[in-house]
PDB file of C-alpha atoms in Angstrom:
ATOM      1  CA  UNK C  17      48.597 119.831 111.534  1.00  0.00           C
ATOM      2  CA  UNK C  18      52.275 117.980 112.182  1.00  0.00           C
ATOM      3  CA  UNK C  19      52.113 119.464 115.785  1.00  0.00           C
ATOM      4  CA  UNK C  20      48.508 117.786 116.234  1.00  0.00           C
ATOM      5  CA  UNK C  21      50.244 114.341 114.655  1.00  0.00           C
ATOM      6  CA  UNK C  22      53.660 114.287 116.209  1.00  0.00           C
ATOM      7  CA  UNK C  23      53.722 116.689 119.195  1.00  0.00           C
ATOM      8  CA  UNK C  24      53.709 113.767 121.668  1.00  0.00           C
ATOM      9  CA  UNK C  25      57.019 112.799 120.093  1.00  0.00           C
ATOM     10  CA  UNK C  26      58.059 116.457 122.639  1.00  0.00           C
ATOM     11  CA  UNK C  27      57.774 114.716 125.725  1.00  0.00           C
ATOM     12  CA  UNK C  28      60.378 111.966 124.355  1.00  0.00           C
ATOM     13  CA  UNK C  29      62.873 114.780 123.230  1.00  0.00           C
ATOM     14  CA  UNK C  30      65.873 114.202 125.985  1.00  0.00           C
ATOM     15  CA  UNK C  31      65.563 110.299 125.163  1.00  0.00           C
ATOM     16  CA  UNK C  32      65.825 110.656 121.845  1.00  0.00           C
ATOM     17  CA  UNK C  33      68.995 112.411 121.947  1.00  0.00           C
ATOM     18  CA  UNK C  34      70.366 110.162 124.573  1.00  0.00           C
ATOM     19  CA  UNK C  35      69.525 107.244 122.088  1.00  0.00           C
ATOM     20  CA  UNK C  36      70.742 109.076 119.486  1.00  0.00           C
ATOM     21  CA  UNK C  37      74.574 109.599 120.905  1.00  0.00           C
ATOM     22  CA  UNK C  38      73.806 105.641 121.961  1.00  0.00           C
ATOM     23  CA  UNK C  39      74.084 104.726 118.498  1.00  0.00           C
ATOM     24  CA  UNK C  40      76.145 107.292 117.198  1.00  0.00           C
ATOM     25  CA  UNK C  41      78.909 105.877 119.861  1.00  0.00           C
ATOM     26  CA  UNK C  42      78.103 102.099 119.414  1.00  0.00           C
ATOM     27  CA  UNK C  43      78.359 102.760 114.789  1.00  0.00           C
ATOM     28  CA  UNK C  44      81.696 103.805 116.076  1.00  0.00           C
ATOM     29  CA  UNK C  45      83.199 101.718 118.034  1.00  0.00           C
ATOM     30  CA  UNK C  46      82.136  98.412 115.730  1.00  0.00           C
ATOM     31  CA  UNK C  47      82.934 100.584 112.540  1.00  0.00           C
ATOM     32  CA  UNK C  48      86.747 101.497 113.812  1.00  0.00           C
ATOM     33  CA  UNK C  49      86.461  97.411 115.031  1.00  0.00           C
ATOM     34  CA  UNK C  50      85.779  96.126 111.761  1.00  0.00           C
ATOM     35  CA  UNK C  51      88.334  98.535 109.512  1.00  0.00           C
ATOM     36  CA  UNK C  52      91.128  97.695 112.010  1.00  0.00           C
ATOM     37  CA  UNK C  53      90.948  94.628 114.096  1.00  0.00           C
ATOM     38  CA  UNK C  54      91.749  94.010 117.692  1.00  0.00           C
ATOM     39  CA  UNK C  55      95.287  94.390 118.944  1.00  0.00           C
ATOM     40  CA  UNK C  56      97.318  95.603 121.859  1.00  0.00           C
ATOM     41  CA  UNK C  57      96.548  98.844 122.532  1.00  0.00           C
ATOM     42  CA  UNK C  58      93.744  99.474 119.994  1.00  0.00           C
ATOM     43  CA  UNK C  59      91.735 101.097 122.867  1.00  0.00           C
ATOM     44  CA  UNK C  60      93.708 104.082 123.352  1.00  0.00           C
ATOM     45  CA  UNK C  61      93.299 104.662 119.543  1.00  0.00           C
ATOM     46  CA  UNK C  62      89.731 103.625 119.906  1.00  0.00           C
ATOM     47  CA  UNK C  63      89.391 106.498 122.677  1.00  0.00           C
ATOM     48  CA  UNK C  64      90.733 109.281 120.357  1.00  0.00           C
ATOM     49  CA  UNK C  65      88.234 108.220 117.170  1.00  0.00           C
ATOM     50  CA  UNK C  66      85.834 108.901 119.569  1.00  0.00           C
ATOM     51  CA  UNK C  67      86.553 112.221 120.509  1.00  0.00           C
ATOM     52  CA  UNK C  68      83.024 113.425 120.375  1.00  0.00           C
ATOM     53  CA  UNK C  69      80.959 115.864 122.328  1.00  0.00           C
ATOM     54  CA  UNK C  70      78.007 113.869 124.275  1.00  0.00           C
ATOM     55  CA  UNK C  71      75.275 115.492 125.539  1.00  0.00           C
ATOM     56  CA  UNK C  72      73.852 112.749 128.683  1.00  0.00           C
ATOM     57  CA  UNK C  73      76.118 111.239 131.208  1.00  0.00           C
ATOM     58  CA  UNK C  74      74.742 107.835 130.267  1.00  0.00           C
ATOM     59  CA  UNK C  75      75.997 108.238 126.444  1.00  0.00           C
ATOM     60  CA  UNK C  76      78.868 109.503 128.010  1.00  0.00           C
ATOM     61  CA  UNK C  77      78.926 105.630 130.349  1.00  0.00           C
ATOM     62  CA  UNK C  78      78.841 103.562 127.047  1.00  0.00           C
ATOM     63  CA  UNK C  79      81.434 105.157 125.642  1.00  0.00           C
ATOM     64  CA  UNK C  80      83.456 104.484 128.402  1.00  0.00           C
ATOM     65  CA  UNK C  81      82.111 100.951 128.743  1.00  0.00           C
ATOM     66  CA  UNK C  82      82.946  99.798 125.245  1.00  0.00           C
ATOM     67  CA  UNK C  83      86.263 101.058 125.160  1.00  0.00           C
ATOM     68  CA  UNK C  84      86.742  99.417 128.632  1.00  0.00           C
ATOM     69  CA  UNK C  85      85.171  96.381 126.455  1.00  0.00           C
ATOM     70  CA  UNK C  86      87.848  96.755 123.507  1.00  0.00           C
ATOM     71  CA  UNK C  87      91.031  96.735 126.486  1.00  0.00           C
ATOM     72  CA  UNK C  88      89.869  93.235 127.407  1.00  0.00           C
ATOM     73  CA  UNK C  89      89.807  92.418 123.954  1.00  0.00           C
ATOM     74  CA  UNK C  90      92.976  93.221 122.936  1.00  0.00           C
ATOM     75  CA  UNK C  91      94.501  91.540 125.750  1.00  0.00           C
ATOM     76  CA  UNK C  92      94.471  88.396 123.927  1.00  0.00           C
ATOM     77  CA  UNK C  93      96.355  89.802 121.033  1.00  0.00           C
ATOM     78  CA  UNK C  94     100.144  89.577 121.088  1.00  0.00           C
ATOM     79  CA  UNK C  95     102.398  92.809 120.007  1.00  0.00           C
ATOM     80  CA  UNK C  96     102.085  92.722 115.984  1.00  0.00           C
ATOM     81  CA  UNK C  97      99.289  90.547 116.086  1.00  0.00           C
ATOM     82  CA  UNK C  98      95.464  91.978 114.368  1.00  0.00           C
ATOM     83  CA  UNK C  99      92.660  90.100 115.356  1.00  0.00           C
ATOM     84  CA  UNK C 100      89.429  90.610 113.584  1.00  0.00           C
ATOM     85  CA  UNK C 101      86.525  92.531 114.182  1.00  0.00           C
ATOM     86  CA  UNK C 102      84.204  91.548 112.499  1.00  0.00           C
ATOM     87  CA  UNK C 103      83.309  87.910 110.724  1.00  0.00           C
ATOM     88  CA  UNK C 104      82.602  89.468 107.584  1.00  0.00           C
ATOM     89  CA  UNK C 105      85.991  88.853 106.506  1.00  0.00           C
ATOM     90  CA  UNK C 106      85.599  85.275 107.342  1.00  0.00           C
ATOM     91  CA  UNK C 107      82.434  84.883 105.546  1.00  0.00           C
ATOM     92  CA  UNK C 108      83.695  86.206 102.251  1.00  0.00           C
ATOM     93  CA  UNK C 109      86.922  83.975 102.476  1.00  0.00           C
ATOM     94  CA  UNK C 110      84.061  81.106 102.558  1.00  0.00           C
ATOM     95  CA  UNK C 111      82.071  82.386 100.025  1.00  0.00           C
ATOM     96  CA  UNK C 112      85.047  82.382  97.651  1.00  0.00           C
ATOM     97  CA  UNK C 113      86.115  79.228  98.689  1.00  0.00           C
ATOM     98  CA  UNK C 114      82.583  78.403  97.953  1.00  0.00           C
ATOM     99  CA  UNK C 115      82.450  79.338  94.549  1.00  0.00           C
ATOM    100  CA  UNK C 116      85.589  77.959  93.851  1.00  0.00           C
ATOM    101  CA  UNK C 117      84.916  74.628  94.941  1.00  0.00           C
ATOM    102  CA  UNK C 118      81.461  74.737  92.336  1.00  0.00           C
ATOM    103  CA  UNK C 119      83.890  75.294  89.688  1.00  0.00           C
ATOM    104  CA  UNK C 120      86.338  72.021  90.714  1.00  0.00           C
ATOM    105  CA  UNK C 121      83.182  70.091  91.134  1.00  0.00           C
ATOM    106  CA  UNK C 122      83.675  66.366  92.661  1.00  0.00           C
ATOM    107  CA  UNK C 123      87.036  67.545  94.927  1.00  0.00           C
ATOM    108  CA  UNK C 124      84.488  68.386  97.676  1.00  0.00           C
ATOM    109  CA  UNK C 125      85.108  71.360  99.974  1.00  0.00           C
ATOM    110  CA  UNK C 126      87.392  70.314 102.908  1.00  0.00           C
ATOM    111  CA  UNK C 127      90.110  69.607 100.456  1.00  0.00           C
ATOM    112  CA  UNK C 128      89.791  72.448  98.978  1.00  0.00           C
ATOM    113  CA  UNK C 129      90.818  74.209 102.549  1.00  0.00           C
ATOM    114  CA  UNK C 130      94.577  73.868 101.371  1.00  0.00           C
ATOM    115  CA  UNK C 131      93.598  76.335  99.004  1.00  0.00           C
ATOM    116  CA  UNK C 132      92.542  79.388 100.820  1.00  0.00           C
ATOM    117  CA  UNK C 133      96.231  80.641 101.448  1.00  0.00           C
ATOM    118  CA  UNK C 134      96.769  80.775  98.011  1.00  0.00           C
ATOM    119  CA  UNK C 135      93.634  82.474  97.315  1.00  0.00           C
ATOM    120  CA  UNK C 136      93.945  85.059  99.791  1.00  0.00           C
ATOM    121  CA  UNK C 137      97.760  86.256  99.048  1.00  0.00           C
ATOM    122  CA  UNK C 138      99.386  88.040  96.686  1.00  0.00           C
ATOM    123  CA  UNK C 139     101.120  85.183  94.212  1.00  0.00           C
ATOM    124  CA  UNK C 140     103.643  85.408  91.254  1.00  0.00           C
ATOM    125  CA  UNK C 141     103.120  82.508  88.160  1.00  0.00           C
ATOM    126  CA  UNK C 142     106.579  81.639  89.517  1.00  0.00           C
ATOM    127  CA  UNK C 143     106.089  81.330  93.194  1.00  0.00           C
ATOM    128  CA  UNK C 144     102.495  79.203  92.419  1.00  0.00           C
ATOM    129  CA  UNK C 145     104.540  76.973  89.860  1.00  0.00           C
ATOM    130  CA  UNK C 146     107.759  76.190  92.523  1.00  0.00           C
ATOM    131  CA  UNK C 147     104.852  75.424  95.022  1.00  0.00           C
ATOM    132  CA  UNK C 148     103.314  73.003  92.480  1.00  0.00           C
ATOM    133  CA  UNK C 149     106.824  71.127  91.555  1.00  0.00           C
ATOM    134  CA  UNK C 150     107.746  70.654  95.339  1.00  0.00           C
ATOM    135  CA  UNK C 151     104.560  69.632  96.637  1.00  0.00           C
ATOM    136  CA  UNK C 152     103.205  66.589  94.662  1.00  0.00           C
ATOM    137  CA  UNK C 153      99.489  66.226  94.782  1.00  0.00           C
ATOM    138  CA  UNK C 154      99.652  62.649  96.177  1.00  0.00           C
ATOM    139  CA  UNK C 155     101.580  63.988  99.306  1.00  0.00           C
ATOM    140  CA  UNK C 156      98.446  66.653  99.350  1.00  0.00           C
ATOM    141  CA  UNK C 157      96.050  63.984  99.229  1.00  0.00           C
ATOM    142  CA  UNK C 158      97.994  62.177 102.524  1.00  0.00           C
ATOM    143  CA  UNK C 159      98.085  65.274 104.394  1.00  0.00           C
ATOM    144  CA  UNK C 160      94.602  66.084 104.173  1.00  0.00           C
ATOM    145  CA  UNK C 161      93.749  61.950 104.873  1.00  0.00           C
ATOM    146  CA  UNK C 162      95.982  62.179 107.721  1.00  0.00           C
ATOM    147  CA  UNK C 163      95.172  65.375 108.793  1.00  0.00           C
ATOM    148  CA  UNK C 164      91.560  66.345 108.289  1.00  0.00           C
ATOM    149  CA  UNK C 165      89.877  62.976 106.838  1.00  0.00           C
ATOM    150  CA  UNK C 166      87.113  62.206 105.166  1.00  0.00           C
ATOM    151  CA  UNK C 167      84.687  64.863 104.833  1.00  0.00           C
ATOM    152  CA  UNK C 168      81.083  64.357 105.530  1.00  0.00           C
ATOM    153  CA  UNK C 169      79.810  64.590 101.478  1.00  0.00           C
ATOM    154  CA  UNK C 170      82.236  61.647 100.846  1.00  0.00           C
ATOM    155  CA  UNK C 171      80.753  59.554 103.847  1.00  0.00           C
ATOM    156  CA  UNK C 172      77.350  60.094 102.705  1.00  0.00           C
ATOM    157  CA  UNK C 173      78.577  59.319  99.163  1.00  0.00           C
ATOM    158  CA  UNK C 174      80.067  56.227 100.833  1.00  0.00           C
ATOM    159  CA  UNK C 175      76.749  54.875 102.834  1.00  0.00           C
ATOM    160  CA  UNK C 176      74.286  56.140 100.105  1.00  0.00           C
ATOM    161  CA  UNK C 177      76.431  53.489  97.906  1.00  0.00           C
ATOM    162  CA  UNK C 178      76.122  50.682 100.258  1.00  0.00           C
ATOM    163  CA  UNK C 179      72.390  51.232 101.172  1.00  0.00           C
ATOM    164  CA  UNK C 180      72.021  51.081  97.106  1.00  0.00           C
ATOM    165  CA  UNK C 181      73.852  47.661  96.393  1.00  0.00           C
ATOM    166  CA  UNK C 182      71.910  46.173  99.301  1.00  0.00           C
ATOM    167  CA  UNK C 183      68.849  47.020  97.304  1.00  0.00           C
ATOM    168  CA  UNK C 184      70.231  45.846  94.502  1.00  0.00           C
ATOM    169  CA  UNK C 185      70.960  42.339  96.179  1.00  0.00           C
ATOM    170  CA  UNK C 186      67.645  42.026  97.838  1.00  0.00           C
ATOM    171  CA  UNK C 187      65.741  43.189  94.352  1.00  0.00           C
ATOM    172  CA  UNK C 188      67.808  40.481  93.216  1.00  0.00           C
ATOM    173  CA  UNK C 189      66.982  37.878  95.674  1.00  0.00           C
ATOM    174  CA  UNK C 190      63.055  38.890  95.884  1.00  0.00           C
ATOM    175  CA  UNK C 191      63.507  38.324  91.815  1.00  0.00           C
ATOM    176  CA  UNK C 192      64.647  34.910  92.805  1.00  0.00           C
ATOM    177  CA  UNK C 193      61.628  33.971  94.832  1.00  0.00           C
ATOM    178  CA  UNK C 194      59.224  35.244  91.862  1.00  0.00           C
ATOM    179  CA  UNK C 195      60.679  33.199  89.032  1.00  0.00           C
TER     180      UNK C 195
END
């Protein structure tokens, strides 16, 4: 009865296990990517982790292809330098920052950039409170004028007012005409 429903899948056999070692080598290489990052060298390490016995010459090609892949990569990484992998590191620093700017609400979010380092490293009371003392917040506020600006919510903010006391004038002018 199975034989009758799936025999054809026979004739696919030697593709199947080429496609198999395909993404048994690919899981790899992005899964030793992700957990360590690009730097100098990392192909060589990449090479050993995948130390594994493929069946087809072509399995055998993209191995050699994404490790050639990695070298390029790390090429633009400087001795003690880890680049990342993967963006999923990225994306949770922006969820956080994310959620933390809901619970400040009104400082918008590109303000709130200043904070990431201190969300993302290991910080003592006392370290946090020295930081506080020597950096006033008015010196934060002209550093992120100076060197980020306004941020898109606070322009819309800004044109969403005028638009809205130009209604308010002409309401107040049409008012005129009536009485």
């Amino acid at each position: 009865m199975i034989h009758e429903k799936l025999g054809w899948l026979s004739q696919y056999r030697d593709l199947l296990v080429q496609w198999h070692e395909f993404i048994n080598v690919v899981k790899s290489v992005e899964g030793y990517i992700r957990f360590t990052g690009i730097y100098p060298g990392c192909h060589i390490d990449l090479k050993g982790q995948l130390d594994m016995d493929l069946t087809t010459r072509r399995a055998n090609n993209v191995r050699n292809e994404l490790v050639c892949f990695v070298e390029q990569l790390s090429l633009d990484a400087i001795d003690g330098e880890r680049l990342l992998g993967s963006s999923e590191i990225i994306e949770s620093v922006i969820g956080k920052l994310k959620s933390f700017e809901q619970d400040q609400s009104g400082s918008g979010f590109t303000g709130m950039l200043l904070s990431l380092p201190a969300m993302l490293s290991r910080t003592t009371q006392d370290v946090i409170k020295k930081a506080l003392e020597s950096v006033p917040t008015k010196k934060v506020f002209g550093w992120v004028k100076e060197n980020i600006g306004q941020s898109v919510q606070s322009k819309k903010k800004e044109v969403l007012s005028i638009v809205k006391k130009t209604e308010q004038k002409w309401d107040d002018n049409q008012a005129a005409y009536v009485g």
